[in-house]
Amino acid sequence: GDLIAAAREAAGPELREIAVFDVYRGGQIPPGKKSIALSVAFQSPERTLADADAQALRERIVSALADRFGAELRA
């Protein structure tokens, strides 16, 4: 819940939906860590969002989760 709330706060009103769709702990993840995959959907009631807009929103979410939880983006 805290993870989702932090992501919603970081992205603002253009974050329409967010959900955790996978949690993984295993061989490729360091001990004491877990991989959490999020599904997000962005939408603006005022305009069509460009790819750059969505990228900026994703970056805000990743930055907020890194600051608050020490999260790292896995590529």
Short mmCIF file of C-alpha atoms in Angstrom, two decimals:
data_model
loop_
_atom_site.label_atom_id
_atom_site.label_comp_id
_atom_site.label_asym_id
_atom_site.label_seq_id
_atom_site.Cartn_x
_atom_site.Cartn_y
_atom_site.Cartn_z
CA GLY A 1 0.00 0.00 0.00
CA ASP A 2 2.76 2.47 0.87
CA LEU A 3 4.53 1.76 -2.43
CA ILE A 4 1.37 2.44 -4.47
CA ALA A 5 0.57 5.58 -2.44
CA ALA A 6 4.08 6.96 -3.01
CA ALA A 7 3.86 6.28 -6.75
CA ARG A 8 0.43 7.96 -6.96
CA GLU A 9 1.72 11.00 -5.09
CA ALA A 10 4.79 11.26 -7.34
CA ALA A 11 2.91 10.95 -10.63
CA GLY A 12 -0.04 13.13 -9.72
CA PRO A 13 -3.44 13.20 -11.38
CA GLU A 14 -2.24 11.84 -14.73
CA LEU A 15 -1.71 8.41 -13.14
CA ARG A 16 -5.02 6.73 -13.94
CA GLU A 17 -4.25 3.17 -12.78
CA ILE A 18 -1.46 1.40 -10.92
CA ALA A 19 -1.24 -2.18 -9.73
CA VAL A 20 1.37 -4.66 -8.57
CA PHE A 21 1.31 -7.58 -11.00
CA ASP A 22 4.32 -9.59 -9.86
CA VAL A 23 6.51 -10.01 -6.78
CA TYR A 24 9.62 -12.15 -7.19
CA ARG A 25 12.30 -13.34 -4.80
CA GLY A 26 14.84 -15.72 -6.13
CA GLY A 27 18.22 -16.44 -7.64
CA GLN A 28 18.65 -13.24 -9.61
CA ILE A 29 17.59 -11.00 -6.72
CA PRO A 30 20.01 -10.28 -3.83
CA PRO A 31 19.11 -11.74 -0.41
CA GLY A 32 16.72 -9.55 1.55
CA LYS A 33 15.42 -7.89 -1.63
CA LYS A 34 12.45 -8.54 -3.89
CA SER A 35 11.45 -7.52 -7.38
CA ILE A 36 8.07 -5.81 -7.60
CA ALA A 37 6.58 -5.23 -11.06
CA LEU A 38 4.06 -2.44 -11.46
CA SER A 39 1.55 -1.89 -14.22
CA VAL A 40 0.72 1.78 -14.77
CA ALA A 41 -1.66 3.66 -17.04
CA PHE A 42 -1.46 7.39 -17.60
CA GLN A 43 -4.21 9.65 -18.93
CA SER A 44 -4.85 13.36 -19.02
CA PRO A 45 -8.39 14.70 -19.26
CA GLU A 46 -7.03 17.79 -21.01
CA ARG A 47 -4.74 16.48 -23.75
CA THR A 48 -3.13 13.49 -25.38
CA LEU A 49 0.03 12.49 -23.55
CA ALA A 50 3.14 12.04 -25.69
CA ASP A 51 5.77 9.37 -25.11
CA ALA A 52 7.96 12.02 -23.47
CA ASP A 53 5.15 12.83 -21.01
CA ALA A 54 4.80 9.17 -20.03
CA GLN A 55 8.58 8.83 -19.69
CA ALA A 56 8.72 11.85 -17.37
CA LEU A 57 5.91 10.41 -15.22
CA ARG A 58 7.71 7.03 -15.01
CA GLU A 59 10.92 8.80 -14.00
CA ARG A 60 9.09 10.71 -11.24
CA ILE A 61 7.69 7.45 -9.89
CA VAL A 62 11.06 5.68 -9.98
CA SER A 63 12.78 8.64 -8.30
CA ALA A 64 10.16 8.83 -5.53
CA LEU A 65 10.34 5.09 -4.86
CA ALA A 66 14.15 5.24 -4.78
CA ASP A 67 14.11 8.12 -2.31
CA ARG A 68 11.47 6.65 -0.02
CA PHE A 69 12.18 2.91 -0.20
CA GLY A 70 15.66 2.57 -1.69
CA ALA A 71 14.09 1.01 -4.79
CA GLU A 72 16.13 0.44 -7.94
CA LEU A 73 14.84 0.08 -11.48
CA ARG A 74 15.70 -3.31 -12.97
CA ALA A 75 16.24 -3.25 -16.71
#
